[in-house]
Amino acid sequence: MEIGINKKEHKHKGQLGGRADNSSNLKRINLALQGGGSHGAFAWGVLDRLLEDDCIDFDGISATSVGAVNATVLAYGLAVGGRARARHALADIWRRVANLALLSPLQPTALDRLTGNQSLETSPAFVLFDIITRLFSPYQLNPFNIHPLRSILCEYGGL
């Protein structure tokens, strides 16, 4: 998924990041954000740091999978409230994703927690989930088309 913003129509002085064109110290960058769950969380931290730096502005963003989630929320935040709103929106979405994960049956067992084992390889729920996902397609496992992230993402840009 690629996100493009028409800079001439953008309400923040022409840049995605909301800075004026005449700043001589401004470093304009393009971002390519990759997919892969934990990569998205890592990219959030990188984006947060980039948003803190007033000398960096964003010309464009290209992204896939969870990177597209970050890109959409970043663009939304910049469009509605600048850098501070973008940082807040990214923190909010990742906090909400983490809260969804608390409800997952894929959790370490009590024994794993006691022994400090961070792997899910011995978790009965994970082993069962792994077997089931190898035998059935996502469409068979989700006939009602339930997507926990949909309600969260709809708040950011009307996805």
Coordinates of N, CA and C in Angstrom, one line a residue:
M1 N 0.8 -1.2 0.0 CA 0.0 0.0 0.0 C 0.9 1.2 0.0
E2 N 0.6 2.1 -0.9 CA 1.4 3.4 -0.9 C 0.5 4.5 -0.6
I3 N 1.0 5.4 0.2 CA 0.2 6.6 0.6 C 0.8 7.8 0.0
G4 N 0.0 8.5 -0.7 CA 0.5 9.8 -1.3 C -0.4 10.9 -0.9
I5 N 0.2 12.1 -0.7 CA -0.5 13.3 -0.3 C -0.1 14.3 -1.3
N6 N -1.1 15.0 -1.9 CA -0.9 16.0 -2.8 C -0.4 17.2 -2.0
K7 N 0.8 17.6 -2.1 CA 1.5 18.6 -1.3 C 0.9 20.0 -1.5
K8 N 0.4 20.2 -2.7 CA -0.2 21.6 -3.0 C -1.5 21.8 -2.3
E9 N -2.2 20.7 -2.0 CA -3.5 20.8 -1.4 C -3.4 20.6 0.1
H10 N -2.2 20.1 0.6 CA -2.1 19.8 2.0 C -2.1 21.1 2.8
K11 N -2.8 21.1 3.9 CA -3.0 22.4 4.7 C -1.8 22.8 5.5
H12 N -0.7 22.0 5.6 CA 0.4 22.4 6.5 C 1.6 22.9 5.6
K13 N 1.5 23.9 4.9 CA 2.6 24.6 4.2 C 3.2 23.8 3.2
G14 N 2.6 22.7 2.7 CA 3.1 22.0 1.5 C 3.8 20.7 1.8
Q15 N 4.2 20.4 3.0 CA 4.9 19.2 3.3 C 4.1 18.3 4.2
L16 N 4.4 17.0 4.0 CA 3.7 16.0 4.8 C 3.9 16.2 6.3
G17 N 5.1 16.6 6.7 CA 5.5 16.9 8.0 C 5.1 18.2 8.6
G18 N 4.6 19.1 7.7 CA 4.0 20.4 8.2 C 5.0 21.5 8.4
R19 N 6.1 21.5 7.7 CA 7.1 22.5 7.9 C 7.2 23.4 6.6
A20 N 7.6 24.6 6.8 CA 7.7 25.5 5.6 C 8.8 25.2 4.7
D21 N 8.7 25.5 3.4 CA 9.7 25.2 2.4 C 11.0 26.0 2.6
N22 N 11.0 27.1 3.2 CA 12.1 28.0 3.2 C 13.1 27.7 4.4
S23 N 13.0 26.7 5.1 CA 13.9 26.4 6.2 C 15.2 25.8 5.6
S24 N 16.3 26.4 5.9 CA 17.6 26.0 5.3 C 18.1 24.7 6.0
N25 N 17.8 24.5 7.2 CA 18.2 23.3 8.0 C 17.4 22.1 7.8
L26 N 16.4 22.2 7.0 CA 15.4 21.1 6.9 C 15.9 20.0 6.0
K27 N 15.9 18.8 6.6 CA 16.2 17.6 5.8 C 14.9 16.9 5.4
R28 N 14.7 16.8 4.1 CA 13.5 16.2 3.6 C 13.7 14.7 3.3
I29 N 12.9 13.8 3.8 CA 13.2 12.4 3.6 C 11.9 11.7 3.0
N30 N 12.1 10.6 2.4 CA 11.0 9.7 2.0 C 11.2 8.4 2.9
L31 N 10.1 7.8 3.2 CA 10.1 6.6 4.1 C 9.5 5.4 3.4
A32 N 10.1 4.3 3.6 CA 9.6 3.0 3.1 C 9.5 2.1 4.4
L33 N 8.2 1.8 4.7 CA 8.0 1.1 6.0 C 7.6 -0.3 5.6
Q34 N 8.2 -1.3 6.2 CA 8.0 -2.7 5.9 C 6.9 -3.3 6.8
G35 N 6.5 -4.5 6.4 CA 5.6 -5.3 7.2 C 6.3 -6.2 8.1
G36 N 5.5 -6.9 8.9 CA 6.0 -7.9 9.9 C 5.8 -7.3 11.3
G37 N 4.8 -7.9 12.0 CA 4.4 -7.4 13.3 C 5.3 -6.6 14.1
S38 N 6.4 -7.3 14.6 CA 7.4 -6.6 15.5 C 8.1 -5.5 14.7
H39 N 8.3 -5.6 13.4 CA 8.9 -4.5 12.7 C 8.0 -3.2 12.8
G40 N 6.7 -3.4 12.8 CA 5.8 -2.2 13.0 C 6.0 -1.5 14.3
A41 N 6.2 -2.3 15.4 CA 6.4 -1.7 16.7 C 7.7 -1.0 16.7
F42 N 8.8 -1.6 16.1 CA 10.1 -1.0 16.1 C 10.0 0.3 15.3
A43 N 9.3 0.3 14.1 CA 9.2 1.5 13.3 C 8.5 2.6 14.0
W44 N 7.5 2.2 14.8 CA 6.8 3.3 15.6 C 7.8 4.1 16.4
G45 N 8.8 3.4 17.1 CA 9.8 4.1 17.8 C 10.7 5.0 17.0
V46 N 11.0 4.5 15.8 CA 11.8 5.3 14.9 C 11.0 6.5 14.4
L47 N 9.8 6.3 14.0 CA 8.9 7.4 13.6 C 8.7 8.4 14.7
D48 N 8.6 8.0 15.9 CA 8.5 8.9 17.1 C 9.7 9.8 17.2
R49 N 10.9 9.2 17.1 CA 12.1 9.9 17.1 C 12.2 10.9 16.0
L50 N 11.9 10.5 14.8 CA 11.9 11.4 13.6 C 10.9 12.6 13.8
L51 N 9.8 12.3 14.4 CA 8.8 13.4 14.6 C 9.3 14.4 15.7
E52 N 10.2 13.9 16.6 CA 10.7 14.8 17.6 C 11.7 15.8 17.0
D53 N 12.3 15.5 15.9 CA 13.4 16.3 15.3 C 12.8 17.3 14.3
D54 N 12.8 18.6 14.6 CA 12.2 19.6 13.8 C 13.0 19.9 12.5
C55 N 14.2 19.3 12.4 CA 15.0 19.4 11.2 C 14.7 18.4 10.1
I56 N 13.8 17.5 10.4 CA 13.4 16.4 9.5 C 12.0 16.6 9.0
D57 N 11.8 16.5 7.7 CA 10.4 16.6 7.2 C 10.2 15.4 6.3
F58 N 9.0 15.0 6.1 CA 8.6 13.9 5.3 C 8.1 14.3 3.9
D59 N 8.7 13.8 2.8 CA 8.2 14.1 1.5 C 7.1 13.0 1.1
G60 N 7.4 11.8 1.4 CA 6.5 10.7 1.0 C 6.7 9.5 1.9
I61 N 5.7 8.6 1.8 CA 5.7 7.4 2.5 C 5.2 6.2 1.6
S62 N 5.9 5.2 1.6 CA 5.5 3.9 0.9 C 5.6 2.8 2.0
A63 N 4.5 2.0 2.0 CA 4.5 1.0 3.1 C 3.7 -0.2 2.7
T64 N 3.9 -1.3 3.4 CA 3.2 -2.5 3.3 C 2.8 -3.1 4.6
S65 N 1.7 -3.8 4.7 CA 1.2 -4.5 5.9 C 1.2 -3.6 7.1
V66 N 1.9 -4.0 8.2 CA 1.9 -3.2 9.4 C 2.6 -1.8 9.2
G67 N 3.5 -1.8 8.2 CA 4.1 -0.5 7.9 C 3.0 0.5 7.3
A68 N 2.1 -0.1 6.6 CA 1.0 0.7 6.1 C 0.1 1.3 7.2
V69 N -0.1 0.5 8.3 CA -0.8 1.0 9.4 C -0.1 2.2 10.0
N70 N 1.2 2.0 10.2 CA 2.0 3.2 10.8 C 2.0 4.4 9.8
A71 N 2.1 4.1 8.5 CA 2.1 5.2 7.5 C 0.7 5.9 7.6
T72 N -0.4 5.2 7.6 CA -1.7 5.8 7.6 C -1.9 6.6 8.9
V73 N -1.5 6.1 10.0 CA -1.7 6.8 11.3 C -0.8 8.0 11.3
L74 N 0.4 7.9 10.8 CA 1.3 9.0 10.7 C 0.7 10.2 9.9
A75 N 0.3 9.8 8.7 CA -0.3 10.8 7.7 C -1.5 11.4 8.3
Y76 N -2.4 10.6 9.0 CA -3.6 11.1 9.6 C -3.2 12.2 10.7
G77 N -2.3 11.8 11.6 CA -1.9 12.7 12.7 C -1.3 14.0 12.2
L78 N -0.4 13.9 11.1 CA 0.2 15.1 10.6 C -0.9 16.0 10.0
A79 N -1.9 15.4 9.3 CA -2.9 16.1 8.6 C -3.8 16.9 9.6
V80 N -4.2 16.2 10.7 CA -5.1 16.8 11.6 C -4.5 17.7 12.7
G81 N -3.2 17.5 13.0 CA -2.7 18.2 14.1 C -1.2 18.3 14.2
G82 N -0.5 18.0 13.1 CA 0.9 18.2 13.1 C 1.7 17.1 13.8
R83 N 2.9 17.4 14.1 CA 3.8 16.4 14.7 C 3.3 15.8 16.0
A84 N 2.9 16.7 16.9 CA 2.4 16.3 18.2 C 1.2 15.3 18.1
R85 N 0.3 15.6 17.2 CA -0.8 14.7 17.0 C -0.4 13.4 16.4
A86 N 0.5 13.4 15.5 CA 1.0 12.2 14.8 C 1.7 11.3 15.9
R87 N 2.5 11.9 16.8 CA 3.1 11.1 17.8 C 2.1 10.5 18.8
H88 N 1.1 11.3 19.1 CA 0.0 10.9 20.0 C -0.8 9.7 19.3
A89 N -1.1 9.9 18.1 CA -1.9 8.9 17.3 C -1.1 7.6 17.2
L90 N 0.2 7.6 16.9 CA 1.0 6.4 16.8 C 1.1 5.7 18.2
A91 N 1.3 6.5 19.3 CA 1.4 5.9 20.6 C 0.0 5.3 21.0
D92 N -1.1 5.9 20.6 CA -2.4 5.5 20.9 C -2.7 4.1 20.2
I93 N -2.4 4.1 18.9 CA -2.7 2.8 18.2 C -1.9 1.7 18.7
W94 N -0.6 1.9 19.0 CA 0.2 0.8 19.5 C -0.2 0.4 20.9
R95 N -0.7 1.3 21.7 CA -1.1 0.9 23.1 C -2.4 0.1 22.9
R96 N -3.3 0.5 22.0 CA -4.5 -0.3 21.8 C -4.2 -1.7 21.2
V97 N -3.3 -1.8 20.3 CA -2.9 -3.1 19.8 C -2.3 -4.0 20.9
A98 N -1.5 -3.4 21.8 CA -1.0 -4.2 22.9 C -2.1 -4.6 23.8
N99 N -3.1 -3.8 24.0 CA -4.3 -4.2 24.9 C -5.0 -5.4 24.2
L100 N -5.2 -5.3 22.9 CA -5.8 -6.5 22.2 C -5.0 -7.8 22.4
A101 N -3.7 -7.7 22.4 CA -2.9 -8.9 22.6 C -3.1 -9.5 24.0
L102 N -3.5 -8.7 24.9 CA -3.7 -9.2 26.3 C -4.9 -10.2 26.3
L103 N -5.8 -10.1 25.3 CA -6.9 -11.0 25.3 C -6.6 -12.3 24.5
S104 N -5.5 -12.3 23.9 CA -5.1 -13.5 23.0 C -5.0 -14.7 23.8
P105 N -5.4 -15.9 23.3 CA -5.2 -17.1 24.0 C -3.7 -17.6 23.8
L106 N -3.0 -16.9 23.0 CA -1.6 -17.3 22.8 C -0.7 -16.6 23.8
Q107 N -0.7 -17.1 25.0 CA 0.1 -16.5 26.1 C 1.0 -17.6 26.7
P108 N 2.1 -17.2 27.3 CA 2.9 -18.1 28.0 C 2.2 -18.8 29.1
T109 N 2.4 -20.0 29.4 CA 1.8 -20.7 30.5 C 2.4 -20.2 31.8
A110 N 1.7 -20.6 32.9 CA 2.2 -20.2 34.3 C 3.6 -20.7 34.5
L111 N 3.9 -21.9 34.1 CA 5.2 -22.5 34.2 C 6.3 -21.7 33.4
D112 N 5.9 -21.3 32.2 CA 6.8 -20.5 31.4 C 7.1 -19.2 32.1
R113 N 6.1 -18.6 32.6 CA 6.4 -17.3 33.3 C 7.3 -17.5 34.5
L114 N 7.1 -18.6 35.3 CA 7.9 -18.8 36.4 C 9.4 -19.1 36.1
T115 N 9.6 -19.8 35.0 CA 10.9 -20.2 34.6 C 11.6 -19.1 33.7
G116 N 10.8 -18.1 33.3 CA 11.4 -17.0 32.5 C 11.4 -17.4 31.0
N117 N 10.8 -18.4 30.6 CA 10.7 -18.8 29.2 C 9.8 -17.9 28.4
Q118 N 10.4 -17.1 27.5 CA 9.6 -16.1 26.7 C 9.1 -16.7 25.4
S119 N 9.4 -17.9 25.1 CA 9.0 -18.6 23.9 C 7.6 -19.2 24.1
L120 N 6.9 -19.2 23.0 CA 5.5 -19.8 23.0 C 5.6 -21.3 22.5
E121 N 6.7 -21.8 22.2 CA 6.9 -23.1 21.6 C 6.2 -24.2 22.4
T122 N 6.2 -24.0 23.7 CA 5.6 -25.1 24.6 C 4.2 -24.7 25.1
S123 N 3.7 -23.6 24.6 CA 2.3 -23.2 25.0 C 1.3 -24.1 24.2
P124 N 0.4 -24.8 24.9 CA -0.6 -25.7 24.3 C -1.4 -24.9 23.3
A125 N -1.8 -23.7 23.6 CA -2.7 -22.9 22.7 C -1.9 -22.6 21.4
F126 N -0.6 -22.2 21.6 CA 0.2 -21.9 20.4 C 0.4 -23.1 19.5
V127 N 0.7 -24.3 20.1 CA 0.9 -25.5 19.3 C -0.4 -25.9 18.6
L128 N -1.5 -25.8 19.2 CA -2.8 -26.1 18.6 C -3.1 -25.1 17.4
F129 N -2.9 -23.8 17.7 CA -3.1 -22.7 16.7 C -2.2 -23.0 15.5
D130 N -0.9 -23.4 15.7 CA 0.0 -23.6 14.7 C -0.5 -24.8 13.8
I131 N -1.0 -25.8 14.4 CA -1.5 -27.0 13.6 C -2.7 -26.6 12.8
I132 N -3.6 -25.9 13.5 CA -4.9 -25.5 12.8 C -4.6 -24.6 11.6
T133 N -3.7 -23.6 11.7 CA -3.4 -22.7 10.7 C -2.7 -23.4 9.5
R134 N -2.1 -24.5 9.7 CA -1.5 -25.3 8.6 C -2.5 -26.1 7.9
L135 N -3.6 -26.4 8.5 CA -4.7 -27.3 7.9 C -5.8 -26.5 7.3
F136 N -6.1 -25.3 7.7 CA -7.2 -24.5 7.2 C -6.7 -23.1 6.7
S137 N -7.5 -22.6 5.8 CA -7.2 -21.2 5.3 C -7.8 -20.2 6.2
P138 N -7.3 -19.0 6.1 CA -7.8 -17.9 7.0 C -9.3 -17.7 6.8
Y139 N -9.8 -17.9 5.5 CA -11.2 -17.8 5.3 C -12.1 -18.8 6.0
Q140 N -11.5 -20.0 6.1 CA -12.2 -21.1 6.8 C -12.2 -20.8 8.3
L141 N -11.2 -20.2 8.8 CA -11.1 -20.0 10.3 C -11.8 -18.7 10.7
N142 N -12.2 -17.9 9.8 CA -12.8 -16.6 10.1 C -14.0 -16.4 9.2
P143 N -15.0 -17.3 9.2 CA -16.2 -17.2 8.3 C -17.0 -15.9 8.5
F144 N -16.9 -15.3 9.6 CA -17.7 -14.0 9.9 C -16.9 -12.8 9.6
N145 N -15.7 -12.9 9.1 CA -14.9 -11.8 8.7 C -14.7 -10.8 9.8
I146 N -14.3 -11.3 11.0 CA -14.0 -10.5 12.2 C -12.6 -10.1 12.2
H147 N -12.4 -8.8 12.3 CA -11.0 -8.3 12.3 C -10.9 -7.3 13.5
P148 N -10.2 -7.7 14.6 CA -10.1 -6.9 15.8 C -9.5 -5.5 15.5
L149 N -8.6 -5.4 14.5 CA -8.0 -4.1 14.3 C -8.9 -3.1 13.5
R150 N -9.9 -3.6 12.8 CA -10.7 -2.8 12.0 C -11.3 -1.6 12.7
S151 N -11.8 -1.8 13.9 CA -12.5 -0.7 14.6 C -11.4 0.3 15.0
I152 N -10.2 -0.1 15.4 CA -9.2 0.8 15.7 C -8.7 1.6 14.5
L153 N -8.5 1.0 13.4 CA -8.0 1.6 12.2 C -9.0 2.6 11.6
C154 N -10.3 2.3 11.7 CA -11.3 3.2 11.2 C -11.3 4.6 11.7
E155 N -10.7 4.7 12.9 CA -10.6 6.0 13.5 C -9.5 6.9 12.9
Y156 N -8.6 6.2 12.1 CA -7.4 6.9 11.5 C -7.6 6.9 10.0
G157 N -8.3 7.9 9.5 CA -8.3 8.0 8.0 C -9.5 7.3 7.4
G158 N -10.4 6.8 8.1 CA -11.6 6.1 7.6 C -11.3 4.9 6.8
L159 N -10.3 4.1 7.2 CA -10.0 2.8 6.5 C -11.1 1.9 6.4

